[in-house]
């Protein structure tokens, strides 16, 4: 089992998948932060 995991970690496809996943997660975080920032800045204007 550990040999398979080691092989998966060394395979370039896994590295590409990890990079894409990392980009996706950071993208979602940026979107969430942007939405929160917009809500916080828009609240005084709406009130």
PDB file of C-alpha atoms in Angstrom:
ATOM      1  CA  UNK A   1       0.000   0.000   0.000  1.00  0.00           C
ATOM      2  CA  UNK A   2       2.773   2.425   0.895  1.00  0.00           C
ATOM      3  CA  UNK A   3       4.578   1.616  -2.353  1.00  0.00           C
ATOM      4  CA  UNK A   4       1.468   2.617  -4.322  1.00  0.00           C
ATOM      5  CA  UNK A   5       1.169   5.863  -2.378  1.00  0.00           C
ATOM      6  CA  UNK A   6       4.846   6.639  -3.000  1.00  0.00           C
ATOM      7  CA  UNK A   7       4.419   5.917  -6.706  1.00  0.00           C
ATOM      8  CA  UNK A   8       1.327   8.159  -6.853  1.00  0.00           C
ATOM      9  CA  UNK A   9       3.247  10.974  -5.192  1.00  0.00           C
ATOM     10  CA  UNK A  10       6.099  10.658  -7.677  1.00  0.00           C
ATOM     11  CA  UNK A  11       3.857  10.524 -10.736  1.00  0.00           C
ATOM     12  CA  UNK A  12       3.651  13.839 -12.622  1.00  0.00           C
ATOM     13  CA  UNK A  13      -0.125  13.520 -13.021  1.00  0.00           C
ATOM     14  CA  UNK A  14      -0.573  13.610  -9.257  1.00  0.00           C
ATOM     15  CA  UNK A  15       1.604  16.716  -9.024  1.00  0.00           C
ATOM     16  CA  UNK A  16      -0.515  18.412 -11.701  1.00  0.00           C
ATOM     17  CA  UNK A  17      -3.711  17.396  -9.896  1.00  0.00           C
ATOM     18  CA  UNK A  18      -2.346  18.718  -6.606  1.00  0.00           C
ATOM     19  CA  UNK A  19      -1.439  22.036  -8.244  1.00  0.00           C
ATOM     20  CA  UNK A  20      -4.905  22.350  -9.768  1.00  0.00           C
ATOM     21  CA  UNK A  21      -6.554  21.497  -6.449  1.00  0.00           C
ATOM     22  CA  UNK A  22      -4.406  24.096  -4.687  1.00  0.00           C
ATOM     23  CA  UNK A  23      -5.379  26.715  -7.283  1.00  0.00           C
ATOM     24  CA  UNK A  24      -9.044  25.809  -6.891  1.00  0.00           C
ATOM     25  CA  UNK A  25      -8.878  26.092  -3.090  1.00  0.00           C
ATOM     26  CA  UNK A  26      -7.053  29.439  -3.225  1.00  0.00           C
ATOM     27  CA  UNK A  27      -9.527  30.694  -5.824  1.00  0.00           C
ATOM     28  CA  UNK A  28     -12.479  29.774  -3.615  1.00  0.00           C
ATOM     29  CA  UNK A  29     -10.837  31.423  -0.604  1.00  0.00           C
ATOM     30  CA  UNK A  30     -10.236  34.626  -2.587  1.00  0.00           C
ATOM     31  CA  UNK A  31     -13.864  34.625  -3.768  1.00  0.00           C
ATOM     32  CA  UNK A  32     -15.171  34.126  -0.221  1.00  0.00           C
ATOM     33  CA  UNK A  33     -12.939  36.895   1.132  1.00  0.00           C
ATOM     34  CA  UNK A  34     -13.983  39.226  -1.693  1.00  0.00           C
ATOM     35  CA  UNK A  35     -17.685  38.536  -0.991  1.00  0.00           C
ATOM     36  CA  UNK A  36     -17.212  39.189   2.733  1.00  0.00           C
ATOM     37  CA  UNK A  37     -15.303  42.406   2.005  1.00  0.00           C
ATOM     38  CA  UNK A  38     -18.032  43.574  -0.379  1.00  0.00           C
ATOM     39  CA  UNK A  39     -20.730  42.794   2.194  1.00  0.00           C
ATOM     40  CA  UNK A  40     -18.858  44.684   4.921  1.00  0.00           C
ATOM     41  CA  UNK A  41     -18.208  47.717   2.711  1.00  0.00           C
ATOM     42  CA  UNK A  42     -21.725  47.746   1.206  1.00  0.00           C
ATOM     43  CA  UNK A  43     -23.568  47.539   4.547  1.00  0.00           C
ATOM     44  CA  UNK A  44     -22.967  51.188   5.608  1.00  0.00           C
ATOM     45  CA  UNK A  45     -24.031  52.367   2.145  1.00  0.00           C
ATOM     46  CA  UNK A  46     -27.271  50.366   2.324  1.00  0.00           C
ATOM     47  CA  UNK A  47     -28.117  51.388   5.881  1.00  0.00           C
TER      48      UNK A  47
END
